[in-house]
């Protein structure tokens, strides 16, 4: 058989829970959930937790009373650990193809080529290598398009007969059609609830229905993007591989507070920290921003004394300068009401462009950017950790009470020297 080019989709199973189990084997076989910011809701559920009927987004305060009865283990989000585990998985997958697109923290697309037997063997090799070298389980779906490869991955994950690896074209056509007939159109990559209702109104209920739809009609009724999805389901590649997914339209830095902030001085420190982080991220990706939006808000669960101030600032020039970004973020402060319990704040930088696209006149040159202050902040933070350096109020130490609540945080096994696991040999 010919060595046809294909796309492999590799996805880590229950990523956050699997990353925790990689360093704590006692969690294997037990119901595990990982909570959102400030230990709010379940954002990852192990298969055992799903079997208990725990829904995605279930608030922890509702689950806590029965956790001991169920043997449920709840953990705070350990972003440092998950980021490092993700980097290890992606680095390892990159050894199997020069054509790698990291789509999210726990999934990637790879360009592969080979006969069906060779591709199935490649999928098994990748699955075994990630499990052996990183310690997390993955499933692999291989197909002629991105959309089909994601569908194949879903099938591999939910059908033990595949052993975690599904090559779409190796499955008999009747079985493929049977699966697509059983699955709702909402299971297709990129199709959400609202779009599903519109498709249902046209008599398109299953994935098979969508794959047999007229692409031109779908384009006219919906969009070119939806037409590409139909063509992909029909086996025509329409969604290209991307070398890097940076999100070039905007960057957002926002977080809920463990303890509400009631003063403008507290919000000033938050804005200073976020301005510094935005500068470092922009410098890392070689981008500059033209507009900054700062915002804050009270809790939706507190209907009394509500306040949702926001402000947008047009920057004097495209910039990644931490001083300019921080000053722009501080434009929110006059709108902060003292005594109001603000539960969230953040900044968003938009209208991004690559650094150096348009050189400013010497009169408007920024000395901080000439000295690469943003790049310096990013380098120091990457080497010594967040909080190791700060500008102005963003560098004040003293235990700010607005930092994220993570009372059930596991050790950051791979990124903090004092939390490295200890191994004793008998």
mmCIF file of N, CA, C and O in Angstrom, residues 52-125:
data_model
loop_
_atom_site.group_PDB
_atom_site.id
_atom_site.type_symbol
_atom_site.label_atom_id
_atom_site.label_comp_id
_atom_site.label_asym_id
_atom_site.label_seq_id
_atom_site.Cartn_x
_atom_site.Cartn_y
_atom_site.Cartn_z
ATOM 1 N N UNK A 52 -18.537 8.285 39.657
ATOM 2 C CA UNK A 52 -19.314 8.711 40.821
ATOM 3 C C UNK A 52 -20.407 9.703 40.450
ATOM 4 O O UNK A 52 -21.207 10.098 41.303
ATOM 5 N N UNK A 53 -20.425 10.123 39.189
ATOM 6 C CA UNK A 53 -21.428 11.079 38.748
ATOM 7 C C UNK A 53 -21.026 12.523 38.944
ATOM 8 O O UNK A 53 -21.866 13.424 38.853
ATOM 9 N N UNK A 54 -19.738 12.781 39.210
ATOM 10 C CA UNK A 54 -19.260 14.151 39.404
ATOM 11 C C UNK A 54 -19.209 14.847 38.049
ATOM 12 O O UNK A 54 -18.551 14.383 37.115
ATOM 13 N N UNK A 55 -19.899 15.952 37.949
ATOM 14 C CA UNK A 55 -19.991 16.675 36.682
ATOM 15 C C UNK A 55 -18.840 17.667 36.534
ATOM 16 O O UNK A 55 -18.295 18.154 37.528
ATOM 17 N N UNK A 56 -18.489 17.958 35.284
ATOM 18 C CA UNK A 56 -17.508 18.998 35.029
ATOM 19 C C UNK A 56 -18.039 20.327 35.555
ATOM 20 O O UNK A 56 -19.190 20.693 35.313
ATOM 21 N N UNK A 57 -17.195 21.048 36.300
ATOM 22 C CA UNK A 57 -17.601 22.327 36.851
ATOM 23 C C UNK A 57 -18.351 22.234 38.169
ATOM 24 O O UNK A 57 -18.834 23.251 38.677
ATOM 25 N N UNK A 58 -18.456 21.026 38.738
ATOM 26 C CA UNK A 58 -19.144 20.866 40.019
ATOM 27 C C UNK A 58 -18.384 21.619 41.111
ATOM 28 O O UNK A 58 -17.182 21.437 41.282
ATOM 29 N N UNK A 59 -19.044 22.487 41.873
ATOM 30 C CA UNK A 59 -18.351 23.253 42.922
ATOM 31 C C UNK A 59 -17.814 22.338 44.024
ATOM 32 O O UNK A 59 -18.489 21.385 44.440
ATOM 33 N N UNK A 60 -16.615 22.649 44.493
ATOM 34 C CA UNK A 60 -15.997 21.835 45.523
ATOM 35 C C UNK A 60 -16.778 21.872 46.829
ATOM 36 O O UNK A 60 -16.876 20.863 47.535
ATOM 37 N N UNK A 61 -17.392 22.995 47.154
ATOM 38 C CA UNK A 61 -18.091 23.065 48.426
ATOM 39 C C UNK A 61 -19.278 22.094 48.462
ATOM 40 O O UNK A 61 -19.710 21.680 49.535
ATOM 41 N N UNK A 62 -19.802 21.705 47.297
ATOM 42 C CA UNK A 62 -20.871 20.712 47.266
ATOM 43 C C UNK A 62 -20.328 19.288 47.373
ATOM 44 O O UNK A 62 -21.010 18.390 47.878
ATOM 45 N N UNK A 63 -19.115 19.078 46.887
ATOM 46 C CA UNK A 63 -18.518 17.740 46.909
ATOM 47 C C UNK A 63 -17.824 17.423 48.227
ATOM 48 O O UNK A 63 -17.752 16.266 48.628
ATOM 49 N N UNK A 64 -17.305 18.454 48.889
ATOM 50 C CA UNK A 64 -16.495 18.252 50.091
ATOM 51 C C UNK A 64 -17.190 17.417 51.158
ATOM 52 O O UNK A 64 -16.545 16.531 51.763
ATOM 53 N N UNK A 65 -18.493 17.606 51.453
ATOM 54 C CA UNK A 65 -19.118 16.824 52.532
ATOM 55 C C UNK A 65 -19.105 15.313 52.295
ATOM 56 O O UNK A 65 -19.139 14.542 53.258
ATOM 57 N N UNK A 66 -19.054 14.873 51.028
ATOM 58 C CA UNK A 66 -19.091 13.443 50.733
ATOM 59 C C UNK A 66 -17.749 12.899 50.240
ATOM 60 O O UNK A 66 -17.659 11.736 49.847
ATOM 61 N N UNK A 67 -16.730 13.735 50.260
ATOM 62 C CA UNK A 67 -15.430 13.314 49.729
ATOM 63 C C UNK A 67 -14.873 12.114 50.492
ATOM 64 O O UNK A 67 -14.368 11.155 49.891
ATOM 65 N N UNK A 68 -14.945 12.145 51.809
ATOM 66 C CA UNK A 68 -14.407 11.027 52.603
ATOM 67 C C UNK A 68 -15.192 9.741 52.322
ATOM 68 O O UNK A 68 -14.616 8.662 52.203
ATOM 69 N N UNK A 69 -16.512 9.860 52.215
ATOM 70 C CA UNK A 69 -17.348 8.692 51.945
ATOM 71 C C UNK A 69 -16.991 8.052 50.607
ATOM 72 O O UNK A 69 -16.950 6.818 50.474
ATOM 73 N N UNK A 70 -16.739 8.890 49.611
ATOM 74 C CA UNK A 70 -16.414 8.382 48.282
ATOM 75 C C UNK A 70 -14.937 7.998 48.132
ATOM 76 O O UNK A 70 -14.573 7.356 47.148
ATOM 77 N N UNK A 71 -14.087 8.403 49.070
ATOM 78 C CA UNK A 71 -12.656 8.241 48.875
ATOM 79 C C UNK A 71 -12.116 9.191 47.831
ATOM 80 O O UNK A 71 -11.098 8.923 47.181
ATOM 81 N N UNK A 72 -12.805 10.324 47.663
ATOM 82 C CA UNK A 72 -12.455 11.292 46.619
ATOM 83 C C UNK A 72 -11.239 12.119 47.025
ATOM 84 O O UNK A 72 -11.177 12.646 48.132
ATOM 85 N N UNK A 73 -10.278 12.234 46.111
ATOM 86 C CA UNK A 73 -9.087 13.053 46.327
ATOM 87 C C UNK A 73 -9.227 14.322 45.501
ATOM 88 O O UNK A 73 -9.362 14.263 44.278
ATOM 89 N N UNK A 74 -9.203 15.458 46.181
ATOM 90 C CA UNK A 74 -9.281 16.754 45.498
ATOM 91 C C UNK A 74 -7.934 17.451 45.602
ATOM 92 O O UNK A 74 -7.316 17.466 46.674
ATOM 93 N N UNK A 75 -7.483 18.030 44.490
ATOM 94 C CA UNK A 75 -6.184 18.690 44.449
ATOM 95 C C UNK A 75 -6.331 20.066 43.816
ATOM 96 O O UNK A 75 -7.145 20.265 42.904
ATOM 97 N N UNK A 76 -5.541 21.011 44.301
ATOM 98 C CA UNK A 76 -5.496 22.331 43.686
ATOM 99 C C UNK A 76 -4.734 22.260 42.364
ATOM 100 O O UNK A 76 -3.890 21.382 42.163
ATOM 101 N N UNK A 77 -5.022 23.186 41.483
ATOM 102 C CA UNK A 77 -4.347 23.210 40.185
ATOM 103 C C UNK A 77 -2.862 23.512 40.364
ATOM 104 O O UNK A 77 -2.492 24.565 40.881
ATOM 105 N N UNK A 78 -2.028 22.589 39.931
ATOM 106 C CA UNK A 78 -0.574 22.708 40.063
ATOM 107 C C UNK A 78 -0.007 23.087 38.694
ATOM 108 O O UNK A 78 0.566 22.263 37.982
ATOM 109 N N UNK A 79 -0.185 24.366 38.320
ATOM 110 C CA UNK A 79 0.138 24.787 36.955
ATOM 111 C C UNK A 79 1.617 24.618 36.626
ATOM 112 O O UNK A 79 1.971 24.344 35.481
ATOM 113 N N UNK A 80 2.490 24.790 37.609
ATOM 114 C CA UNK A 80 3.920 24.613 37.349
ATOM 115 C C UNK A 80 4.217 23.178 36.922
ATOM 116 O O UNK A 80 4.944 22.937 35.957
ATOM 117 N N UNK A 81 3.622 22.219 37.644
ATOM 118 C CA UNK A 81 3.839 20.813 37.303
ATOM 119 C C UNK A 81 3.244 20.486 35.944
ATOM 120 O O UNK A 81 3.901 19.848 35.105
ATOM 121 N N UNK A 82 2.017 20.942 35.684
ATOM 122 C CA UNK A 82 1.359 20.603 34.427
ATOM 123 C C UNK A 82 2.101 21.199 33.233
ATOM 124 O O UNK A 82 2.231 20.549 32.186
ATOM 125 N N UNK A 83 2.587 22.420 33.390
ATOM 126 C CA UNK A 83 3.330 23.035 32.295
ATOM 127 C C UNK A 83 4.599 22.277 31.965
ATOM 128 O O UNK A 83 4.945 22.095 30.790
ATOM 129 N N UNK A 84 5.303 21.818 33.010
ATOM 130 C CA UNK A 84 6.543 21.083 32.774
ATOM 131 C C UNK A 84 6.268 19.715 32.168
ATOM 132 O O UNK A 84 6.974 19.285 31.247
ATOM 133 N N UNK A 85 5.239 19.021 32.659
ATOM 134 C CA UNK A 85 4.889 17.722 32.092
ATOM 135 C C UNK A 85 4.493 17.883 30.621
ATOM 136 O O UNK A 85 4.880 17.095 29.758
ATOM 137 N N UNK A 86 3.731 18.928 30.320
ATOM 138 C CA UNK A 86 3.335 19.187 28.939
ATOM 139 C C UNK A 86 4.554 19.399 28.050
ATOM 140 O O UNK A 86 4.633 18.849 26.941
ATOM 141 N N UNK A 87 5.507 20.197 28.518
ATOM 142 C CA UNK A 87 6.710 20.457 27.727
ATOM 143 C C UNK A 87 7.469 19.169 27.449
ATOM 144 O O UNK A 87 7.999 18.970 26.344
ATOM 145 N N UNK A 88 7.504 18.271 28.423
ATOM 146 C CA UNK A 88 8.213 16.999 28.235
ATOM 147 C C UNK A 88 7.494 16.129 27.204
ATOM 148 O O UNK A 88 8.133 15.482 26.369
ATOM 149 N N UNK A 89 6.175 16.092 27.274
ATOM 150 C CA UNK A 89 5.414 15.308 26.314
ATOM 151 C C UNK A 89 5.630 15.837 24.903
ATOM 152 O O UNK A 89 5.893 15.069 23.966
ATOM 153 N N UNK A 90 5.553 17.156 24.740
ATOM 154 C CA UNK A 90 5.676 17.735 23.397
ATOM 155 C C UNK A 90 7.084 17.560 22.842
ATOM 156 O O UNK A 90 7.277 17.314 21.647
ATOM 157 N N UNK A 91 8.080 17.682 23.705
ATOM 158 C CA UNK A 91 9.463 17.471 23.248
ATOM 159 C C UNK A 91 9.646 16.041 22.765
ATOM 160 O O UNK A 91 10.291 15.791 21.740
ATOM 161 N N UNK A 92 9.055 15.104 23.471
ATOM 162 C CA UNK A 92 9.174 13.696 23.094
ATOM 163 C C UNK A 92 8.437 13.418 21.788
ATOM 164 O O UNK A 92 8.961 12.727 20.897
ATOM 165 N N UNK A 93 7.250 13.973 21.629
ATOM 166 C CA UNK A 93 6.498 13.765 20.391
ATOM 167 C C UNK A 93 7.229 14.360 19.190
ATOM 168 O O UNK A 93 7.141 13.836 18.079
ATOM 169 N N UNK A 94 7.949 15.468 19.419
ATOM 170 C CA UNK A 94 8.691 16.101 18.343
ATOM 171 C C UNK A 94 9.763 15.219 17.739
ATOM 172 O O UNK A 94 10.230 15.468 16.622
ATOM 173 N N UNK A 95 10.145 14.160 18.446
ATOM 174 C CA UNK A 95 11.143 13.232 17.908
ATOM 175 C C UNK A 95 10.562 12.332 16.830
ATOM 176 O O UNK A 95 11.302 11.691 16.075
ATOM 177 N N UNK A 96 9.230 12.261 16.755
ATOM 178 C CA UNK A 96 8.590 11.357 15.802
ATOM 179 C C UNK A 96 8.162 12.047 14.520
ATOM 180 O O UNK A 96 7.737 11.389 13.575
ATOM 181 N N UNK A 97 8.253 13.374 14.479
ATOM 182 C CA UNK A 97 7.862 14.089 13.273
ATOM 183 C C UNK A 97 8.451 15.496 13.303
ATOM 184 O O UNK A 97 8.498 16.136 14.359
ATOM 185 N N UNK A 98 8.897 15.958 12.161
ATOM 186 C CA UNK A 98 9.373 17.342 12.052
ATOM 187 C C UNK A 98 8.205 18.304 11.897
ATOM 188 O O UNK A 98 8.386 19.518 11.901
ATOM 189 N N UNK A 99 7.002 17.761 11.792
ATOM 190 C CA UNK A 99 5.791 18.538 11.538
ATOM 191 C C UNK A 99 4.895 18.417 12.760
ATOM 192 O O UNK A 99 4.014 17.572 12.828
ATOM 193 N N UNK A 100 5.159 19.240 13.766
ATOM 194 C CA UNK A 100 4.459 19.152 15.047
ATOM 195 C C UNK A 100 3.749 20.467 15.332
ATOM 196 O O UNK A 100 4.348 21.533 15.272
ATOM 197 N N UNK A 101 2.473 20.386 15.668
ATOM 198 C CA UNK A 101 1.703 21.550 16.105
ATOM 199 C C UNK A 101 1.206 21.290 17.525
ATOM 200 O O UNK A 101 0.384 20.393 17.742
ATOM 201 N N UNK A 102 1.703 22.055 18.480
ATOM 202 C CA UNK A 102 1.216 21.955 19.857
ATOM 203 C C UNK A 102 -0.099 22.723 19.912
ATOM 204 O O UNK A 102 -0.120 23.947 19.877
ATOM 205 N N UNK A 103 -1.210 21.983 20.001
ATOM 206 C CA UNK A 103 -2.515 22.629 19.926
ATOM 207 C C UNK A 103 -2.974 23.174 21.275
ATOM 208 O O UNK A 103 -3.614 24.218 21.348
ATOM 209 N N UNK A 104 -2.663 22.473 22.349
ATOM 210 C CA UNK A 104 -3.010 22.932 23.691
ATOM 211 C C UNK A 104 -2.051 22.291 24.676
ATOM 212 O O UNK A 104 -1.113 21.593 24.271
ATOM 213 N N UNK A 105 -2.276 22.493 25.957
ATOM 214 C CA UNK A 105 -1.351 21.988 26.965
ATOM 215 C C UNK A 105 -1.277 20.469 26.960
ATOM 216 O O UNK A 105 -0.268 19.890 27.342
ATOM 217 N N UNK A 106 -2.336 19.791 26.476
ATOM 218 C CA UNK A 106 -2.368 18.335 26.554
ATOM 219 C C UNK A 106 -2.592 17.639 25.220
ATOM 220 O O UNK A 106 -2.839 16.434 25.188
ATOM 221 N N UNK A 107 -2.513 18.355 24.103
ATOM 222 C CA UNK A 107 -2.728 17.694 22.818
ATOM 223 C C UNK A 107 -1.898 18.333 21.719
ATOM 224 O O UNK A 107 -1.547 19.512 21.781
ATOM 225 N N UNK A 108 -1.598 17.521 20.715
ATOM 226 C CA UNK A 108 -0.768 17.985 19.606
ATOM 227 C C UNK A 108 -1.134 17.232 18.339
ATOM 228 O O UNK A 108 -1.654 16.105 18.383
ATOM 229 N N UNK A 109 -0.871 17.868 17.195
ATOM 230 C CA UNK A 109 -1.018 17.232 15.886
ATOM 231 C C UNK A 109 0.381 16.981 15.331
ATOM 232 O O UNK A 109 1.283 17.816 15.480
ATOM 233 N N UNK A 110 0.554 15.837 14.664
ATOM 234 C CA UNK A 110 1.819 15.507 14.015
ATOM 235 C C UNK A 110 1.544 15.077 12.581
ATOM 236 O O UNK A 110 0.580 14.353 12.317
ATOM 237 N N UNK A 111 2.392 15.516 11.673
ATOM 238 C CA UNK A 111 2.329 15.023 10.309
ATOM 239 C C UNK A 111 3.094 13.716 10.220
ATOM 240 O O UNK A 111 4.254 13.633 10.626
ATOM 241 N N UNK A 112 2.452 12.671 9.736
ATOM 242 C CA UNK A 112 3.073 11.342 9.667
ATOM 243 C C UNK A 112 2.824 10.753 8.292
ATOM 244 O O UNK A 112 1.923 11.174 7.557
ATOM 245 N N UNK A 113 3.606 9.762 7.935
ATOM 246 C CA UNK A 113 3.467 9.115 6.639
ATOM 247 C C UNK A 113 3.815 7.642 6.798
ATOM 248 O O UNK A 113 4.714 7.274 7.555
ATOM 249 N N UNK A 114 3.099 6.799 6.070
ATOM 250 C CA UNK A 114 3.384 5.374 6.125
ATOM 251 C C UNK A 114 2.183 4.565 5.695
ATOM 252 O O UNK A 114 1.095 5.085 5.450
ATOM 253 N N UNK A 115 2.380 3.272 5.602
ATOM 254 C CA UNK A 115 1.269 2.367 5.335
ATOM 255 C C UNK A 115 0.421 2.253 6.590
ATOM 256 O O UNK A 115 0.859 2.636 7.685
ATOM 257 N N UNK A 116 -0.803 1.726 6.484
ATOM 258 C CA UNK A 116 -1.621 1.558 7.692
ATOM 259 C C UNK A 116 -0.913 0.788 8.800
ATOM 260 O O UNK A 116 -1.001 1.167 9.977
ATOM 261 N N UNK A 117 -0.229 -0.286 8.444
ATOM 262 C CA UNK A 117 0.478 -1.057 9.471
ATOM 263 C C UNK A 117 1.576 -0.224 10.127
ATOM 264 O O UNK A 117 1.764 -0.262 11.356
ATOM 265 N N UNK A 118 2.309 0.548 9.306
ATOM 266 C CA UNK A 118 3.385 1.383 9.852
ATOM 267 C C UNK A 118 2.820 2.489 10.743
ATOM 268 O O UNK A 118 3.400 2.814 11.789
ATOM 269 N N UNK A 119 1.692 3.060 10.358
ATOM 270 C CA UNK A 119 1.108 4.140 11.147
ATOM 271 C C UNK A 119 0.564 3.623 12.477
ATOM 272 O O UNK A 119 0.692 4.290 13.499
ATOM 273 N N UNK A 120 -0.057 2.460 12.461
ATOM 274 C CA UNK A 120 -0.535 1.881 13.723
ATOM 275 C C UNK A 120 0.640 1.574 14.652
ATOM 276 O O UNK A 120 0.578 1.818 15.856
ATOM 277 N N UNK A 121 1.722 1.072 14.072
ATOM 278 C CA UNK A 121 2.911 0.789 14.873
ATOM 279 C C UNK A 121 3.512 2.077 15.432
ATOM 280 O O UNK A 121 3.951 2.130 16.586
ATOM 281 N N UNK A 122 3.510 3.129 14.614
ATOM 282 C CA UNK A 122 4.025 4.421 15.074
ATOM 283 C C UNK A 122 3.184 4.951 16.232
ATOM 284 O O UNK A 122 3.713 5.459 17.223
ATOM 285 N N UNK A 123 1.872 4.836 16.107
ATOM 286 C CA UNK A 123 0.997 5.278 17.188
ATOM 287 C C UNK A 123 1.263 4.529 18.480
ATOM 288 O O UNK A 123 1.307 5.130 19.560
ATOM 289 N N UNK A 124 1.458 3.215 18.380
ATOM 290 C CA UNK A 124 1.755 2.419 19.584
ATOM 291 C C UNK A 124 3.103 2.804 20.172
ATOM 292 O O UNK A 124 3.275 2.849 21.403
ATOM 293 N N UNK A 125 4.075 3.098 19.302
ATOM 294 C CA UNK A 125 5.402 3.515 19.785
ATOM 295 C C UNK A 125 5.305 4.834 20.549
ATOM 296 O O UNK A 125 5.899 4.990 21.623
#
